[in-house]
Amino acid sequence: MISLPITPRYAEVDQQGVVFNAHYLTWFDEASTAFFDHLGDGGGLGYPELLASGHDVQLRHTEVDYSAPVRWRDRVRVTAVCDRVGTTSFTLAFEVLRGTPESAEQVAVRGRSVYVVVGTDDWTKRPVPDRLREALSGAPTPSANPVGGQGRPGNRS
């Protein structure tokens, strides 16, 4: 699991004073990038290594469930963990946790994204490569992981 700090920007807040719902998908995408960066730490299989192996991922499905509002300048972090690895796809589960100076952290949003592995030669489905399957199944769980890597999972669907 990774944990990515987010600071809600004024531009992400709607007239109701809460983060507009579509921005959570951007935060999920940023967390998936951090998740892949984490998989690449220490010689694992990160996104650049996945591309070099002739594979890529495409977003197939995303779902978002809202529990509580997130407001401008709340303390927010997004967690990402792999909760399923299938034959040709895997699922990342996300939580948006919010806190304020007056309140403890709570789950505001939960989501899941299904990614399908494809070949970069013809963009058709491929089995999850063994190295990626191992990395997804055994990814350690640090308390925080800064974003920094070289690539990001594709969002072509």
mmCIF file of C-alpha atoms in Angstrom:
data_model
loop_
_atom_site.group_PDB
_atom_site.id
_atom_site.type_symbol
_atom_site.label_atom_id
_atom_site.label_comp_id
_atom_site.label_asym_id
_atom_site.label_seq_id
_atom_site.Cartn_x
_atom_site.Cartn_y
_atom_site.Cartn_z
ATOM 1 C CA MET A 1 0.000 0.000 0.000
ATOM 2 C CA ILE A 2 1.100 3.549 -0.628
ATOM 3 C CA SER A 3 -0.128 6.744 0.965
ATOM 4 C CA LEU A 4 -0.022 9.940 -1.087
ATOM 5 C CA PRO A 5 -0.595 13.334 0.568
ATOM 6 C CA ILE A 6 -2.876 15.677 -1.366
ATOM 7 C CA THR A 7 -3.658 19.327 -0.725
ATOM 8 C CA PRO A 8 -7.052 20.196 -2.225
ATOM 9 C CA ARG A 9 -6.570 23.233 -4.439
ATOM 10 C CA TYR A 10 -9.023 26.106 -4.687
ATOM 11 C CA ALA A 11 -9.559 25.222 -8.374
ATOM 12 C CA GLU A 12 -10.797 21.748 -7.324
ATOM 13 C CA VAL A 13 -13.603 23.107 -5.128
ATOM 14 C CA ASP A 14 -17.088 23.670 -6.527
ATOM 15 C CA GLN A 15 -19.795 26.188 -5.575
ATOM 16 C CA GLN A 16 -20.923 23.911 -2.745
ATOM 17 C CA GLY A 17 -17.534 24.352 -1.103
ATOM 18 C CA VAL A 18 -16.428 20.740 -1.580
ATOM 19 C CA VAL A 19 -13.987 19.045 -3.930
ATOM 20 C CA PHE A 20 -15.800 18.441 -7.231
ATOM 21 C CA ASN A 21 -16.356 14.697 -7.723
ATOM 22 C CA ALA A 22 -14.358 14.319 -10.956
ATOM 23 C CA HIS A 23 -11.158 15.388 -9.203
ATOM 24 C CA TYR A 24 -11.132 12.172 -7.173
ATOM 25 C CA LEU A 25 -10.360 10.290 -10.395
ATOM 26 C CA THR A 26 -7.312 12.526 -10.897
ATOM 27 C CA TRP A 27 -6.243 11.781 -7.324
ATOM 28 C CA PHE A 28 -6.705 8.042 -7.971
ATOM 29 C CA ASP A 29 -4.543 8.382 -11.085
ATOM 30 C CA GLU A 30 -1.825 10.159 -9.098
ATOM 31 C CA ALA A 31 -1.991 7.423 -6.451
ATOM 32 C CA SER A 32 -1.733 4.693 -9.108
ATOM 33 C CA THR A 33 1.383 6.424 -10.446
ATOM 34 C CA ALA A 34 2.854 6.494 -6.934
ATOM 35 C CA PHE A 35 1.879 2.825 -6.540
ATOM 36 C CA PHE A 36 3.779 1.884 -9.722
ATOM 37 C CA ASP A 37 6.742 4.010 -8.611
ATOM 38 C CA HIS A 38 6.734 2.027 -5.372
ATOM 39 C CA LEU A 39 6.701 -1.278 -7.285
ATOM 40 C CA GLY A 40 9.834 -0.082 -9.107
ATOM 41 C CA ASP A 41 11.695 0.843 -5.904
ATOM 42 C CA GLY A 42 14.573 -1.463 -5.102
ATOM 43 C CA GLY A 43 14.754 -3.101 -8.527
ATOM 44 C CA GLY A 44 11.157 -4.273 -8.696
ATOM 45 C CA LEU A 45 8.859 -3.969 -11.678
ATOM 46 C CA GLY A 46 7.753 -0.356 -11.968
ATOM 47 C CA TYR A 47 6.023 1.291 -14.897
ATOM 48 C CA PRO A 48 9.202 1.986 -16.949
ATOM 49 C CA GLU A 49 10.206 -1.690 -16.588
ATOM 50 C CA LEU A 50 6.704 -2.781 -17.577
ATOM 51 C CA LEU A 51 6.936 -0.717 -20.773
ATOM 52 C CA ALA A 52 10.414 -2.057 -21.507
ATOM 53 C CA SER A 53 8.999 -5.592 -21.303
ATOM 54 C CA GLY A 54 6.532 -4.806 -24.121
ATOM 55 C CA HIS A 55 3.506 -4.359 -21.842
ATOM 56 C CA ASP A 56 1.314 -1.480 -20.755
ATOM 57 C CA VAL A 57 -1.933 -1.100 -18.806
ATOM 58 C CA GLN A 58 -5.244 0.422 -19.800
ATOM 59 C CA LEU A 59 -7.950 1.573 -17.454
ATOM 60 C CA ARG A 60 -11.010 -0.649 -17.913
ATOM 61 C CA HIS A 61 -13.345 0.321 -15.073
ATOM 62 C CA THR A 62 -13.485 2.790 -12.199
ATOM 63 C CA GLU A 63 -15.996 3.169 -9.418
ATOM 64 C CA VAL A 64 -16.212 5.844 -6.735
ATOM 65 C CA ASP A 65 -18.250 5.851 -3.510
ATOM 66 C CA TYR A 66 -18.590 9.074 -1.543
ATOM 67 C CA SER A 67 -18.983 9.052 2.256
ATOM 68 C CA ALA A 68 -18.020 12.538 3.412
ATOM 69 C CA PRO A 69 -17.123 15.885 1.832
ATOM 70 C CA VAL A 70 -13.558 17.012 1.292
ATOM 71 C CA ARG A 71 -13.077 20.769 1.519
ATOM 72 C CA TRP A 72 -10.429 23.229 0.442
ATOM 73 C CA ARG A 73 -7.274 22.916 2.547
ATOM 74 C CA ASP A 74 -8.383 19.774 4.416
ATOM 75 C CA ARG A 75 -5.522 17.412 5.266
ATOM 76 C CA VAL A 76 -5.958 14.638 2.716
ATOM 77 C CA ARG A 77 -4.129 11.499 1.757
ATOM 78 C CA VAL A 78 -4.997 8.896 -0.846
ATOM 79 C CA THR A 79 -4.061 5.278 -0.252
ATOM 80 C CA ALA A 80 -3.707 2.678 -2.982
ATOM 81 C CA VAL A 81 -3.380 -1.068 -2.603
ATOM 82 C CA CYS A 82 -3.733 -3.950 -5.035
ATOM 83 C CA ASP A 83 -6.713 -5.992 -3.929
ATOM 84 C CA ARG A 84 -7.033 -8.423 -6.849
ATOM 85 C CA VAL A 85 -4.854 -9.906 -9.573
ATOM 86 C CA GLY A 86 -6.626 -11.813 -12.320
ATOM 87 C CA THR A 87 -5.504 -13.469 -15.545
ATOM 88 C CA THR A 88 -5.214 -10.310 -17.655
ATOM 89 C CA SER A 89 -6.139 -7.573 -15.180
ATOM 90 C CA PHE A 90 -5.630 -6.275 -11.669
ATOM 91 C CA THR A 91 -7.579 -3.991 -9.371
ATOM 92 C CA LEU A 92 -6.284 -1.130 -7.261
ATOM 93 C CA ALA A 93 -8.409 -0.024 -4.308
ATOM 94 C CA PHE A 94 -8.236 3.598 -3.175
ATOM 95 C CA GLU A 95 -9.286 5.487 -0.069
ATOM 96 C CA VAL A 96 -9.361 9.258 0.292
ATOM 97 C CA LEU A 97 -8.796 10.047 3.960
ATOM 98 C CA ARG A 98 -9.510 13.551 5.219
ATOM 99 C CA GLY A 99 -8.773 15.336 8.434
ATOM 100 C CA THR A 100 -9.009 18.842 9.759
ATOM 101 C CA PRO A 101 -7.245 20.529 12.661
ATOM 102 C CA GLU A 102 -10.454 19.932 14.639
ATOM 103 C CA SER A 103 -11.151 16.317 13.639
ATOM 104 C CA ALA A 104 -9.512 12.927 13.337
ATOM 105 C CA GLU A 105 -8.903 11.377 9.941
ATOM 106 C CA GLN A 106 -11.928 9.706 8.310
ATOM 107 C CA VAL A 107 -12.623 7.914 5.044
ATOM 108 C CA ALA A 108 -14.291 10.397 2.705
ATOM 109 C CA VAL A 109 -14.165 8.447 -0.570
ATOM 110 C CA ARG A 110 -13.496 4.855 -1.613
ATOM 111 C CA GLY A 111 -12.794 3.722 -5.139
ATOM 112 C CA ARG A 112 -11.529 0.896 -7.279
ATOM 113 C CA SER A 113 -9.924 0.858 -10.710
ATOM 114 C CA VAL A 114 -9.475 -2.202 -12.909
ATOM 115 C CA TYR A 115 -6.471 -2.147 -15.244
ATOM 116 C CA VAL A 116 -6.021 -4.558 -18.157
ATOM 117 C CA VAL A 117 -2.533 -5.551 -19.303
ATOM 118 C CA VAL A 118 -1.951 -5.089 -23.038
ATOM 119 C CA GLY A 119 0.937 -5.634 -25.435
ATOM 120 C CA THR A 120 2.561 -2.478 -26.774
ATOM 121 C CA ASP A 121 2.864 -4.003 -30.241
ATOM 122 C CA ASP A 122 -0.868 -4.404 -30.956
ATOM 123 C CA TRP A 123 -2.645 -3.104 -27.804
ATOM 124 C CA THR A 124 -4.515 -6.363 -27.207
ATOM 125 C CA LYS A 125 -4.996 -8.088 -23.847
ATOM 126 C CA ARG A 126 -2.133 -10.090 -22.431
ATOM 127 C CA PRO A 127 -1.747 -12.213 -19.295
ATOM 128 C CA VAL A 128 -0.351 -10.318 -16.312
ATOM 129 C CA PRO A 129 3.425 -10.898 -16.582
ATOM 130 C CA ASP A 130 4.822 -13.081 -13.790
ATOM 131 C CA ARG A 131 7.121 -10.320 -12.458
ATOM 132 C CA LEU A 132 4.215 -7.887 -12.310
ATOM 133 C CA ARG A 133 1.966 -10.488 -10.667
ATOM 134 C CA GLU A 134 4.641 -11.088 -8.006
ATOM 135 C CA ALA A 135 5.125 -7.363 -7.436
ATOM 136 C CA LEU A 136 1.373 -6.734 -7.175
ATOM 137 C CA SER A 137 0.821 -9.695 -4.872
ATOM 138 C CA GLY A 138 3.704 -8.972 -2.547
ATOM 139 C CA ALA A 139 4.040 -5.191 -2.526
ATOM 140 C CA PRO A 140 5.237 -4.096 0.930
ATOM 141 C CA THR A 141 3.184 -1.553 2.860
ATOM 142 C CA PRO A 142 5.162 1.585 3.773
ATOM 143 C CA SER A 143 3.419 4.361 5.705
ATOM 144 C CA ALA A 144 4.145 6.970 3.024
ATOM 145 C CA ASN A 145 5.566 7.055 -0.474
ATOM 146 C CA PRO A 146 6.281 10.319 -2.287
ATOM 147 C CA VAL A 147 5.462 10.627 -5.961
ATOM 148 C CA GLY A 148 8.533 10.914 -8.083
ATOM 149 C CA GLY A 149 8.965 8.303 -10.790
ATOM 150 C CA GLN A 150 9.354 8.350 -14.491
ATOM 151 C CA GLY A 151 6.047 7.170 -15.875
ATOM 152 C CA ARG A 152 2.403 6.605 -15.256
ATOM 153 C CA PRO A 153 -0.104 3.931 -16.082
ATOM 154 C CA GLY A 154 -2.030 4.751 -19.261
ATOM 155 C CA ASN A 155 -5.593 5.940 -19.166
ATOM 156 C CA ARG A 156 -6.708 4.782 -22.559
ATOM 157 C CA SER A 157 -10.018 2.965 -22.364
#
